[in-house]
Short mmCIF file of C-alpha atoms in Angstrom, two decimals:
data_model
loop_
_atom_site.label_atom_id
_atom_site.label_comp_id
_atom_site.label_asym_id
_atom_site.label_seq_id
_atom_site.Cartn_x
_atom_site.Cartn_y
_atom_site.Cartn_z
CA MET A 1 33.60 59.06 41.16
CA LYS A 2 33.64 55.30 40.99
CA ILE A 3 36.48 53.62 42.82
CA LYS A 4 38.58 51.02 41.04
CA ARG A 5 38.65 47.40 42.16
CA SER A 6 42.31 47.58 43.20
CA ASP A 7 41.62 50.54 45.49
CA ARG A 8 38.50 48.90 46.88
CA LEU A 9 40.49 45.76 47.75
CA VAL A 10 42.98 47.79 49.80
CA ASP A 11 40.28 49.83 51.52
CA ILE A 12 38.01 46.89 52.35
CA THR A 13 40.99 44.95 53.72
CA TYR A 14 41.86 47.90 55.97
CA TYR A 15 38.28 48.21 57.14
CA LEU A 16 37.80 44.51 57.91
CA LEU A 17 41.08 44.31 59.83
CA ASN A 18 39.98 47.24 61.98
CA HIS A 19 36.53 45.78 62.65
CA PRO A 20 37.00 42.09 63.48
CA HIS A 21 33.96 40.04 64.51
CA LYS A 22 31.60 42.78 63.27
CA LEU A 23 28.93 42.09 60.67
CA ILE A 24 29.20 44.80 58.00
CA SER A 25 26.43 45.29 55.50
CA LEU A 26 27.48 45.09 51.83
CA THR A 27 25.38 48.23 51.34
CA TYR A 28 27.96 50.13 53.41
CA PHE A 29 30.72 49.33 50.91
CA ALA A 30 28.44 49.66 47.86
CA GLN A 31 27.48 53.19 48.88
CA LYS A 32 31.01 54.16 49.87
CA TYR A 33 32.41 53.18 46.47
CA LYS A 34 29.28 53.88 44.40
CA SER A 35 29.57 50.30 43.16
CA ALA A 36 27.07 47.51 42.61
CA LYS A 37 26.75 44.97 45.41
CA SER A 38 27.75 42.31 42.90
CA SER A 39 31.11 44.04 42.47
CA ILE A 40 31.58 44.18 46.23
CA SER A 41 30.79 40.46 46.40
CA GLU A 42 33.51 39.80 43.85
CA ASP A 43 35.96 41.91 45.89
CA LEU A 44 35.10 39.88 48.96
CA THR A 45 35.72 36.63 47.10
CA ILE A 46 39.27 37.80 46.38
CA ILE A 47 39.81 38.98 49.96
CA LYS A 48 38.39 35.74 51.37
CA ARG A 49 40.73 33.70 49.17
CA THR A 50 43.81 35.67 50.26
CA PHE A 51 42.88 35.76 53.95
CA GLU A 52 42.10 32.06 54.11
CA THR A 53 45.09 30.97 52.02
CA ASN A 54 47.42 32.96 54.27
CA GLY A 55 45.70 31.97 57.50
CA PHE A 56 44.70 35.50 58.58
CA GLY A 57 41.28 34.20 59.56
CA PHE A 58 37.87 33.69 58.02
CA ILE A 59 35.67 35.88 55.86
CA ASP A 60 32.00 34.94 56.04
CA THR A 61 29.32 36.48 53.91
CA LEU A 62 25.77 36.14 55.17
CA PRO A 63 23.04 36.56 52.56
CA GLY A 64 19.83 38.55 52.86
CA ALA A 65 18.75 41.98 54.05
CA ALA A 66 20.20 41.45 57.53
CA GLY A 67 23.34 39.91 56.09
CA GLY A 68 26.79 41.23 55.35
CA VAL A 69 30.41 40.28 55.71
CA ARG A 70 32.34 39.40 58.85
CA PHE A 71 36.06 38.91 59.45
CA THR A 72 36.99 36.45 62.19
CA PRO A 73 40.71 36.60 62.96
CA SER A 74 42.46 33.29 63.45
CA ILE A 75 45.83 31.62 62.96
CA PRO A 76 46.73 28.19 61.53
CA ALA A 77 47.63 25.70 64.28
CA ASP A 78 51.09 25.03 62.85
CA GLU A 79 51.90 28.74 62.53
CA ALA A 80 50.85 29.32 66.16
CA LYS A 81 53.00 26.40 67.27
CA VAL A 82 56.11 27.60 65.45
CA TYR A 83 55.59 31.12 66.82
CA VAL A 84 55.29 29.98 70.43
CA GLU A 85 58.24 27.57 70.06
CA ASP A 86 60.37 30.53 68.95
CA LEU A 87 59.04 32.48 71.93
CA CYS A 88 60.02 29.63 74.26
CA ALA A 89 63.57 29.73 72.93
CA TYR A 90 63.62 33.50 73.45
CA MET A 91 62.38 33.06 77.02
CA THR A 92 65.05 30.55 77.98
CA SER A 93 67.68 32.93 79.25
CA LYS A 94 69.22 32.82 82.69
CA GLU A 95 68.79 36.58 83.05
CA ARG A 96 65.04 36.00 83.31
CA LEU A 97 65.24 33.91 86.46
CA LEU A 98 64.30 35.84 89.58
CA PRO A 99 64.42 34.88 93.27
CA GLY A 100 61.56 32.60 94.32
CA GLY A 101 61.27 30.96 90.93
CA TYR A 102 59.61 33.91 89.25
CA VAL A 103 60.34 34.70 85.64
CA TYR A 104 60.94 38.19 84.25
CA LEU A 105 58.44 38.73 81.46
CA SER A 106 57.97 42.51 81.40
CA ASP A 107 59.89 42.98 78.16
CA ILE A 108 57.83 40.32 76.40
CA LEU A 109 54.58 41.74 77.80
CA GLY A 110 55.62 45.20 76.59
CA ASP A 111 56.43 44.21 73.02
CA PRO A 112 53.56 45.11 70.64
CA GLU A 113 54.36 42.47 68.02
CA ILE A 114 54.57 39.62 70.54
CA LEU A 115 51.41 40.80 72.28
CA GLN A 116 49.54 40.96 69.02
CA GLN A 117 50.54 37.46 67.99
CA ALA A 118 49.75 36.08 71.45
CA GLY A 119 46.41 37.90 71.39
CA ARG A 120 45.63 36.52 67.96
CA ILE A 121 46.51 32.97 69.06
CA ILE A 122 44.36 33.11 72.21
CA ALA A 123 41.48 34.84 70.41
CA ALA A 124 41.51 32.08 67.79
CA GLU A 125 40.67 29.50 70.47
CA TYR A 126 37.59 31.44 71.60
CA LYS A 127 36.45 32.90 68.30
CA ASP A 128 33.22 30.85 68.21
CA LYS A 129 32.41 30.96 71.93
CA ASN A 130 30.39 34.20 71.98
CA VAL A 131 32.67 35.78 74.57
CA THR A 132 31.37 39.24 75.53
CA ALA A 133 34.14 40.46 77.86
CA VAL A 134 37.75 39.72 78.76
CA MET A 135 38.69 39.90 82.45
CA THR A 136 42.19 40.27 83.86
CA ILE A 137 43.91 41.43 87.04
CA ALA A 138 46.14 44.46 87.45
CA THR A 139 48.82 45.14 86.42
CA LYS A 140 50.67 42.60 84.37
CA GLY A 141 47.65 40.79 82.97
CA VAL A 142 46.44 43.96 81.25
CA PRO A 143 48.60 43.94 78.08
CA ILE A 144 47.80 40.37 77.13
CA ALA A 145 44.10 40.82 77.96
CA GLN A 146 43.97 43.97 75.85
CA ALA A 147 45.58 42.18 72.92
CA VAL A 148 43.01 39.36 73.13
CA ALA A 149 40.16 41.88 73.44
CA ASN A 150 41.43 43.66 70.32
CA TYR A 151 41.15 40.50 68.23
CA LEU A 152 37.75 39.55 69.67
CA ASN A 153 36.67 43.21 69.47
CA ILE A 154 35.03 43.14 72.89
CA PRO A 155 35.71 45.17 76.06
CA PHE A 156 38.15 44.11 78.76
CA VAL A 157 37.77 44.76 82.49
CA ILE A 158 40.54 45.05 85.06
CA VAL A 159 40.20 43.53 88.52
CA ARG A 160 42.38 45.29 91.10
CA ARG A 161 43.97 44.31 94.35
CA ASP A 162 43.68 47.88 95.65
CA SER A 163 40.58 49.99 95.36
CA LYS A 164 40.90 53.32 93.59
CA ILE A 165 38.55 56.25 93.88
CA THR A 166 38.41 56.46 90.10
CA GLU A 167 36.55 53.15 89.91
CA GLY A 168 33.43 54.28 91.75
CA SER A 169 31.71 51.64 93.87
CA THR A 170 33.18 48.15 93.65
CA VAL A 171 32.39 44.53 94.34
CA SER A 172 35.06 43.01 96.54
CA ILE A 173 35.88 39.34 97.18
CA ASN A 174 38.44 37.48 99.25
CA TYR A 175 40.51 34.70 97.77
CA VAL A 176 43.35 32.40 98.76
CA SER A 177 46.61 33.18 97.04
CA GLY A 178 48.14 29.74 96.61
CA SER A 179 51.70 30.90 96.27
CA SER A 180 51.63 32.80 99.57
CA ASP A 181 48.82 30.91 101.35
CA ARG A 182 47.30 34.19 102.43
CA ILE A 183 43.81 35.59 102.17
CA GLU A 184 43.87 38.49 99.74
CA LYS A 185 41.25 40.82 98.37
CA MET A 186 40.33 41.73 94.80
CA GLU A 187 37.86 44.33 93.60
CA LEU A 188 36.04 45.19 90.41
CA SER A 189 34.08 48.31 89.62
CA LYS A 190 30.36 47.57 89.86
CA ARG A 191 29.53 49.25 86.62
CA SER A 192 32.26 47.61 84.60
CA LEU A 193 30.61 44.24 83.82
CA PRO A 194 26.93 43.77 82.90
CA SER A 195 25.17 40.74 84.36
CA GLY A 196 24.86 37.86 81.92
CA SER A 197 28.33 38.47 80.49
CA ARG A 198 30.26 35.59 78.94
CA VAL A 199 33.75 36.13 80.29
CA LEU A 200 37.17 34.98 79.14
CA ILE A 201 39.72 35.25 81.97
CA VAL A 202 43.24 36.09 80.76
CA ASP A 203 46.37 36.48 82.87
CA ASP A 204 50.10 36.68 82.31
CA PHE A 205 51.48 34.02 84.66
CA MET A 206 49.91 31.28 86.78
CA LYS A 207 51.58 29.56 89.68
CA GLY A 208 49.06 28.00 92.05
CA GLY A 209 45.95 29.23 90.28
CA GLY A 210 44.49 31.03 93.31
CA THR A 211 44.21 34.35 91.52
CA VAL A 212 42.38 32.76 88.60
CA ASN A 213 39.99 31.09 91.06
CA GLY A 214 39.38 34.48 92.62
CA MET A 215 38.47 35.87 89.21
CA ARG A 216 36.09 32.93 88.63
CA SER A 217 34.30 33.87 91.86
CA MET A 218 34.24 37.49 90.77
CA VAL A 219 32.54 36.51 87.51
CA GLU A 220 29.85 34.70 89.55
CA GLU A 221 29.35 37.78 91.72
CA PHE A 222 28.39 39.61 88.53
CA ASP A 223 25.84 36.89 87.58
CA SER A 224 28.02 36.03 84.63
CA GLU A 225 29.65 32.95 83.22
CA THR A 226 33.33 32.05 82.80
CA VAL A 227 33.68 30.76 79.24
CA GLY A 228 37.38 30.03 79.51
CA VAL A 229 40.68 30.76 81.22
CA THR A 230 43.96 31.29 79.37
CA VAL A 231 47.32 32.32 80.72
CA PHE A 232 50.36 33.40 78.77
CA ALA A 233 52.69 31.20 80.84
CA GLU A 234 52.25 28.76 83.71
CA ALA A 235 54.67 27.34 86.24
CA ALA A 236 54.19 23.62 85.53
CA TYR A 237 56.69 22.61 88.23
CA THR A 238 54.32 23.52 91.06
CA ASP A 239 52.04 20.54 91.61
CA ASN A 240 49.53 22.30 93.83
CA LYS A 241 47.36 23.69 91.05
CA GLU A 242 44.09 24.80 92.57
CA THR A 243 42.30 25.34 89.31
CA GLU A 244 41.44 23.23 86.28
CA ASP A 245 40.02 23.93 82.84
CA TYR A 246 42.53 26.45 81.64
CA THR A 247 44.97 26.67 78.79
CA SER A 248 48.47 28.12 78.72
CA LEU A 249 50.56 29.17 75.75
CA ILE A 250 53.83 28.39 77.50
CA ARG A 251 54.84 26.00 80.29
CA VAL A 252 57.82 26.68 82.50
CA ASN A 253 58.54 23.01 83.17
CA GLY A 254 61.36 23.38 85.60
CA ILE A 255 63.81 25.82 87.08
CA ASP A 256 67.16 25.25 88.66
CA LEU A 257 67.93 28.31 90.74
CA ARG A 258 71.42 27.10 91.67
CA ASN A 259 72.56 26.77 88.07
CA ARG A 260 70.17 29.49 86.94
CA THR A 261 68.63 27.45 84.17
CA MET A 262 65.04 26.78 83.24
CA GLU A 263 63.18 24.57 80.86
CA VAL A 264 60.38 26.12 78.87
CA GLY A 265 58.02 24.40 76.43
CA LEU A 266 54.68 24.59 74.68
CA GLY A 267 51.67 25.03 76.96
CA SER A 268 48.42 23.09 77.16
CA TYR A 269 46.97 25.20 74.33
CA PHE A 270 48.88 22.87 72.01
CA ASP A 271 48.05 19.55 73.73
CA MET B 1 52.74 29.70 41.31
CA LYS B 2 52.64 33.40 40.59
CA ILE B 3 50.26 35.39 42.75
CA LYS B 4 47.79 37.73 41.06
CA ARG B 5 47.92 41.47 41.63
CA SER B 6 44.56 41.51 43.42
CA ASP B 7 45.76 38.92 45.92
CA ARG B 8 49.08 40.69 46.36
CA LEU B 9 47.29 43.95 47.16
CA VAL B 10 45.31 42.31 49.96
CA ASP B 11 48.34 40.51 51.36
CA ILE B 12 50.69 43.51 51.24
CA THR B 13 48.02 45.68 52.90
CA TYR B 14 47.71 43.12 55.70
CA TYR B 15 51.47 42.94 56.12
CA LEU B 16 52.03 46.69 56.21
CA LEU B 17 49.23 47.24 58.74
CA ASN B 18 50.82 44.64 61.01
CA HIS B 19 54.30 46.14 60.71
CA PRO B 20 53.95 49.92 61.06
CA HIS B 21 57.12 52.04 61.09
CA LYS B 22 59.21 49.10 59.81
CA LEU B 23 61.25 49.34 56.63
CA ILE B 24 60.45 46.28 54.52
CA SER B 25 62.64 45.35 51.58
CA LEU B 26 60.84 45.01 48.25
CA THR B 27 62.82 41.80 47.79
CA TYR B 28 60.77 40.29 50.62
CA PHE B 29 57.54 40.75 48.68
CA ALA B 30 59.11 39.91 45.29
CA GLN B 31 60.33 36.56 46.60
CA LYS B 32 57.11 35.81 48.47
CA TYR B 33 55.02 36.29 45.33
CA LYS B 34 57.63 35.24 42.75
CA SER B 35 57.04 38.61 41.10
CA ALA B 36 59.30 41.23 39.62
CA LYS B 37 60.17 44.16 41.86
CA SER B 38 58.63 46.45 39.26
CA SER B 39 55.28 44.70 39.83
CA ILE B 40 55.63 45.16 43.57
CA SER B 41 56.37 48.84 42.99
CA GLU B 42 53.16 49.16 41.02
CA ASP B 43 51.24 47.42 43.82
CA LEU B 44 52.70 49.87 46.31
CA THR B 45 51.65 52.82 44.16
CA ILE B 46 48.05 51.63 44.39
CA ILE B 47 48.29 51.00 48.13
CA LYS B 48 49.93 54.39 48.71
CA ARG B 49 47.13 56.11 46.77
CA THR B 50 44.39 54.37 48.77
CA PHE B 51 46.09 54.82 52.14
CA GLU B 52 46.83 58.49 51.59
CA THR B 53 43.44 59.30 50.03
CA ASN B 54 41.69 57.72 52.99
CA GLY B 55 44.03 59.16 55.60
CA PHE B 56 45.29 55.83 56.98
CA GLY B 57 48.82 57.18 57.00
CA PHE B 58 51.82 57.41 54.72
CA ILE B 59 53.55 54.87 52.48
CA ASP B 60 57.16 55.78 51.74
CA THR B 61 59.33 53.88 49.35
CA LEU B 62 63.08 54.34 49.75
CA PRO B 63 65.19 53.47 46.72
CA GLY B 64 68.43 51.50 46.63
CA ALA B 65 69.76 48.26 48.05
CA ALA B 66 69.10 49.36 51.65
CA GLY B 67 65.68 50.72 50.69
CA GLY B 68 62.20 49.36 50.93
CA VAL B 69 58.72 50.41 51.91
CA ARG B 70 57.49 51.80 55.19
CA PHE B 71 53.97 52.43 56.48
CA THR B 72 53.61 55.30 58.96
CA PRO B 73 50.12 55.32 60.52
CA SER B 74 48.48 58.69 60.85
CA ILE B 75 45.06 60.33 60.86
CA PRO B 76 43.83 63.51 59.15
CA ALA B 77 43.48 66.42 61.61
CA ASP B 78 39.78 66.91 60.86
CA GLU B 79 38.99 63.21 61.30
CA ALA B 80 40.80 63.16 64.66
CA LYS B 81 38.88 66.25 65.76
CA VAL B 82 35.47 64.83 64.84
CA TYR B 83 36.33 61.56 66.57
CA VAL B 84 37.36 63.23 69.82
CA GLU B 85 34.36 65.59 69.72
CA ASP B 86 32.10 62.54 69.56
CA LEU B 87 34.05 61.03 72.45
CA CYS B 88 33.55 64.22 74.48
CA ALA B 89 29.79 63.97 73.95
CA TYR B 90 29.93 60.33 75.02
CA MET B 91 31.89 61.28 78.15
CA THR B 92 29.46 63.95 79.27
CA SER B 93 27.18 61.83 81.40
CA LYS B 94 26.41 62.48 85.02
CA GLU B 95 26.96 58.83 85.85
CA ARG B 96 30.66 59.37 85.24
CA LEU B 97 31.09 61.92 88.00
CA LEU B 98 32.72 60.46 91.10
CA PRO B 99 33.38 61.98 94.55
CA GLY B 100 36.36 64.35 94.60
CA GLY B 101 35.88 65.46 91.01
CA TYR B 102 37.20 62.25 89.48
CA VAL B 103 35.72 60.93 86.28
CA TYR B 104 34.90 57.28 85.60
CA LEU B 105 36.76 56.29 82.44
CA SER B 106 37.28 52.54 82.85
CA ASP B 107 34.69 51.61 80.21
CA ILE B 108 36.30 53.94 77.67
CA LEU B 109 39.80 52.71 78.56
CA GLY B 110 38.59 49.11 78.12
CA ASP B 111 37.04 49.56 74.69
CA PRO B 112 39.34 48.29 71.93
CA GLU B 113 37.97 50.49 69.16
CA ILE B 114 38.24 53.69 71.23
CA LEU B 115 41.72 52.75 72.41
CA GLN B 116 42.87 52.07 68.88
CA GLN B 117 41.61 55.39 67.58
CA ALA B 118 43.10 57.27 70.55
CA GLY B 119 46.38 55.40 70.06
CA ARG B 120 46.38 56.25 66.37
CA ILE B 121 45.70 59.93 67.08
CA ILE B 122 48.47 60.22 69.69
CA ALA B 123 50.94 58.20 67.60
CA ALA B 124 50.31 60.54 64.66
CA GLU B 125 51.66 63.47 66.70
CA TYR B 126 54.94 61.68 67.42
CA LYS B 127 55.39 59.72 64.21
CA ASP B 128 58.48 61.68 63.13
CA LYS B 129 60.05 62.10 66.59
CA ASN B 130 62.09 58.88 66.69
CA VAL B 131 60.45 57.74 69.90
CA THR B 132 61.97 54.44 71.07
CA ALA B 133 59.77 53.64 74.10
CA VAL B 134 56.41 54.58 75.61
CA MET B 135 56.27 54.97 79.41
CA THR B 136 53.17 54.86 81.56
CA ILE B 137 52.18 54.23 85.17
CA ALA B 138 50.13 51.32 86.50
CA THR B 139 47.31 50.56 86.16
CA LYS B 140 45.03 52.78 84.22
CA GLY B 141 47.65 54.30 81.94
CA VAL B 142 48.51 50.90 80.49
CA PRO B 143 45.74 50.47 77.89
CA ILE B 144 46.26 53.85 76.27
CA ALA B 145 50.06 53.46 76.36
CA GLN B 146 49.81 50.04 74.75
CA ALA B 147 47.57 51.40 72.00
CA VAL B 148 50.08 54.17 71.24
CA ALA B 149 52.98 51.68 71.31
CA ASN B 150 51.10 49.47 68.83
CA TYR B 151 50.89 52.27 66.29
CA LEU B 152 54.50 53.38 66.81
CA ASN B 153 55.57 49.71 66.93
CA ILE B 154 57.90 50.26 69.88
CA PRO B 155 57.93 48.74 73.39
CA PHE B 156 56.11 50.23 76.37
CA VAL B 157 57.28 50.14 79.98
CA ILE B 158 55.11 50.29 83.09
CA VAL B 159 56.16 52.31 86.13
CA ARG B 160 54.61 50.98 89.35
CA ARG B 161 53.70 52.48 92.69
CA ASP B 162 54.34 49.15 94.40
CA SER B 163 57.33 46.97 93.76
CA LYS B 164 56.69 43.40 92.63
CA ILE B 165 59.10 40.52 92.88
CA THR B 166 58.45 39.73 89.21
CA GLU B 167 60.19 42.95 88.15
CA GLY B 168 63.63 42.05 89.43
CA SER B 169 65.72 44.95 90.72
CA THR B 170 64.17 48.38 90.30
CA VAL B 171 65.04 52.05 90.25
CA SER B 172 62.87 53.93 92.71
CA ILE B 173 62.14 57.65 92.95
CA ASN B 174 60.05 59.85 95.22
CA TYR B 175 57.69 62.43 93.83
CA VAL B 176 55.07 64.88 95.03
CA SER B 177 51.54 63.92 94.15
CA GLY B 178 49.89 67.27 93.54
CA SER B 179 46.36 66.12 94.17
CA SER B 180 47.16 64.75 97.62
CA ASP B 181 50.24 66.85 98.47
CA ARG B 182 52.01 63.74 99.65
CA ILE B 183 55.38 62.24 98.89
CA GLU B 184 54.86 59.01 96.97
CA LYS B 185 57.16 56.46 95.45
CA MET B 186 57.33 55.01 91.96
CA GLU B 187 59.54 52.22 90.66
CA LEU B 188 60.64 50.88 87.34
CA SER B 189 62.44 47.63 86.61
CA LYS B 190 66.12 48.34 85.96
CA ARG B 191 66.30 46.18 82.88
CA SER B 192 63.16 47.55 81.26
CA LEU B 193 64.54 50.72 79.68
CA PRO B 194 67.94 51.00 77.93
CA SER B 195 69.91 54.19 78.52
CA GLY B 196 69.66 56.67 75.67
CA SER B 197 65.98 55.91 75.10
CA ARG B 198 63.72 58.54 73.60
CA VAL B 199 60.60 58.28 75.72
CA LEU B 200 57.00 59.31 75.15
CA ILE B 201 55.10 59.50 78.46
CA VAL B 202 51.42 58.53 78.16
CA ASP B 203 48.82 58.54 80.92
CA ASP B 204 45.06 58.31 81.19
CA PHE B 205 44.16 61.29 83.37
CA MET B 206 46.10 64.32 84.65
CA LYS B 207 45.05 66.47 87.56
CA GLY B 208 47.99 68.33 89.10
CA GLY B 209 50.67 66.81 86.93
CA GLY B 210 52.77 65.46 89.80
CA THR B 211 52.72 61.90 88.50
CA VAL B 212 53.86 63.02 85.07
CA ASN B 213 56.70 64.99 86.68
CA GLY B 214 57.68 61.85 88.56
CA MET B 215 57.89 59.95 85.30
CA ARG B 216 60.03 62.73 83.79
CA SER B 217 62.47 62.26 86.68
CA MET B 218 62.35 58.51 86.15
CA VAL B 219 63.32 58.97 82.49
CA GLU B 220 66.34 61.01 83.62
CA GLU B 221 67.34 58.27 86.07
CA PHE B 222 67.65 55.98 83.07
CA ASP B 223 69.86 58.48 81.21
CA SER B 224 67.11 58.92 78.68
CA GLU B 225 65.17 61.79 77.19
CA THR B 226 61.48 62.68 77.44
CA VAL B 227 60.36 63.42 73.89
CA GLY B 228 56.78 64.24 74.80
CA VAL B 229 53.93 63.84 77.27
CA THR B 230 50.35 63.10 76.26
CA VAL B 231 47.36 62.34 78.44
CA PHE B 232 44.00 61.03 77.34
CA ALA B 233 42.14 63.54 79.52
CA GLU B 234 43.12 66.40 81.82
CA ALA B 235 41.28 68.22 84.56
CA ALA B 236 41.53 71.76 83.22
CA TYR B 237 39.65 73.21 86.20
CA THR B 238 42.57 72.70 88.57
CA ASP B 239 44.87 75.67 88.16
CA ASN B 240 47.81 74.22 90.06
CA LYS B 241 49.37 72.41 87.12
CA GLU B 242 52.90 71.52 88.05
CA THR B 243 53.98 70.44 84.61
CA GLU B 244 54.16 72.05 81.20
CA ASP B 245 54.83 70.83 77.69
CA TYR B 246 52.15 68.20 77.41
CA THR B 247 49.17 67.61 75.22
CA SER B 248 45.76 66.21 76.11
CA LEU B 249 43.10 64.76 73.83
CA ILE B 250 40.26 65.85 76.11
CA ARG B 251 39.82 68.63 78.65
CA VAL B 252 37.39 68.35 81.51
CA ASN B 253 36.76 72.09 81.77
CA GLY B 254 34.53 72.14 84.77
CA ILE B 255 32.48 69.97 87.07
CA ASP B 256 29.53 70.84 89.23
CA LEU B 257 29.26 68.12 91.85
CA ARG B 258 26.03 69.52 93.30
CA ASN B 259 24.15 69.31 90.00
CA ARG B 260 26.30 66.41 88.83
CA THR B 261 27.18 68.01 85.53
CA MET B 262 30.50 68.47 83.78
CA GLU B 263 31.76 70.27 80.77
CA VAL B 264 34.11 68.40 78.47
CA GLY B 265 35.88 69.70 75.36
CA LEU B 266 38.79 69.20 72.99
CA GLY B 267 42.22 69.04 74.62
CA SER B 268 45.40 70.96 73.84
CA TYR B 269 46.25 68.41 71.11
CA PHE B 270 43.87 70.39 68.93
CA ASP B 271 44.99 73.92 69.91
#
């Protein structure tokens, strides 16, 4: 039975959203709906118009036998800015301030809707950079890295501070943790990252930047390249940053532990 | 400007997929598109037909002033079964076998498409159980828990074996780890789980079940209720299971370390 245009529009939208960054042959849809490719092309024109008008991302159709359609998720700059500004306001609560100038973020990093928007925003920055893997460090970097990996539709790998038997053999490096000035160790399963990977490093919170530098070294150990570094939030009041070339969504500009207040603003992503 | 039906269908589909389990007033869509509610109702009839025919889940429309539309993600039983059978075949590789009878799963638990399907399958089981939070334990349970939380659109909380300053004050419990017969400790940030929560416990791999039992005790410490326990994979060859009432997607039925083979099959989810 032939499928109506209205039903095709709903089904193709579902499919594209679940397969971002993948090139899908028009033949796939034509066979699924027993429709002419010209009809599918018209469907895609409608979907492209709606996606691009609403800022969901880009729909590209590539002609020819090896061609097809690809959905690249994105977000308009102004929408991202408004979203993160709202998030900053939500973050500015004295209950979040912890001893040592740390900020409680576990609720935010456990909220699916926030994670998805943050993942979409970060993925938008790297959508054309041919990233092949996202790297993060256990435990709190995982949710944000996973959200980014979802939108880029690439695997993510988890560096650990403690080796686990379930990882198999690992590559281990030492790094200087800026905040504690100690030598620490991080490990990554040997089989988890192919050589020649193009890696996006993602973490939840950056103070000195030592951990991110450790991950940069780890990427080198795997004969791979760091394409970018993005953190959800950074402590901008520490002036001993040991790393450069990163973006943050949110900057914690200052904390006053005595009065239990903090000032939070847009990160370098928006500079 | 009025928005055409075809464009509305694409936009409403996008919105519903990004807001599962949320009741959305028809007025929201009517105002957004400057359309009559009756037109929106017709749109939803088309979307409902396509979603339910293709097994994406259920579209319910509730009448009245407090009503609206709600998308509940699901997956047809046969589709879930075929998917997990394919996953079992993919898992059965001698390279996955590690000393001590552990199985390397990090690549699978770092693959967004696998995680999303697994999350969708697990969420389908609990879609009508009024779960309010997903609980898991660091680190390897996080990706699968996050995927489930995405589909249920509820927060997830991460129990840790080591306390971190960034968690604030924690509740700590001792538990017996079956596989090592040792007393271990797990902690959860006090502010992360409200009392009266209805908790779904999700983990990546179960051997003895001691860790899951620990999390059950943790749920009680927060004056909350464990609604269910699901693991991605279980070692079915260990007969000293200390926990009951759980489901698994995959069973590792037997391993032969000498010949480096293992037998993997459908888990109790499909019994």
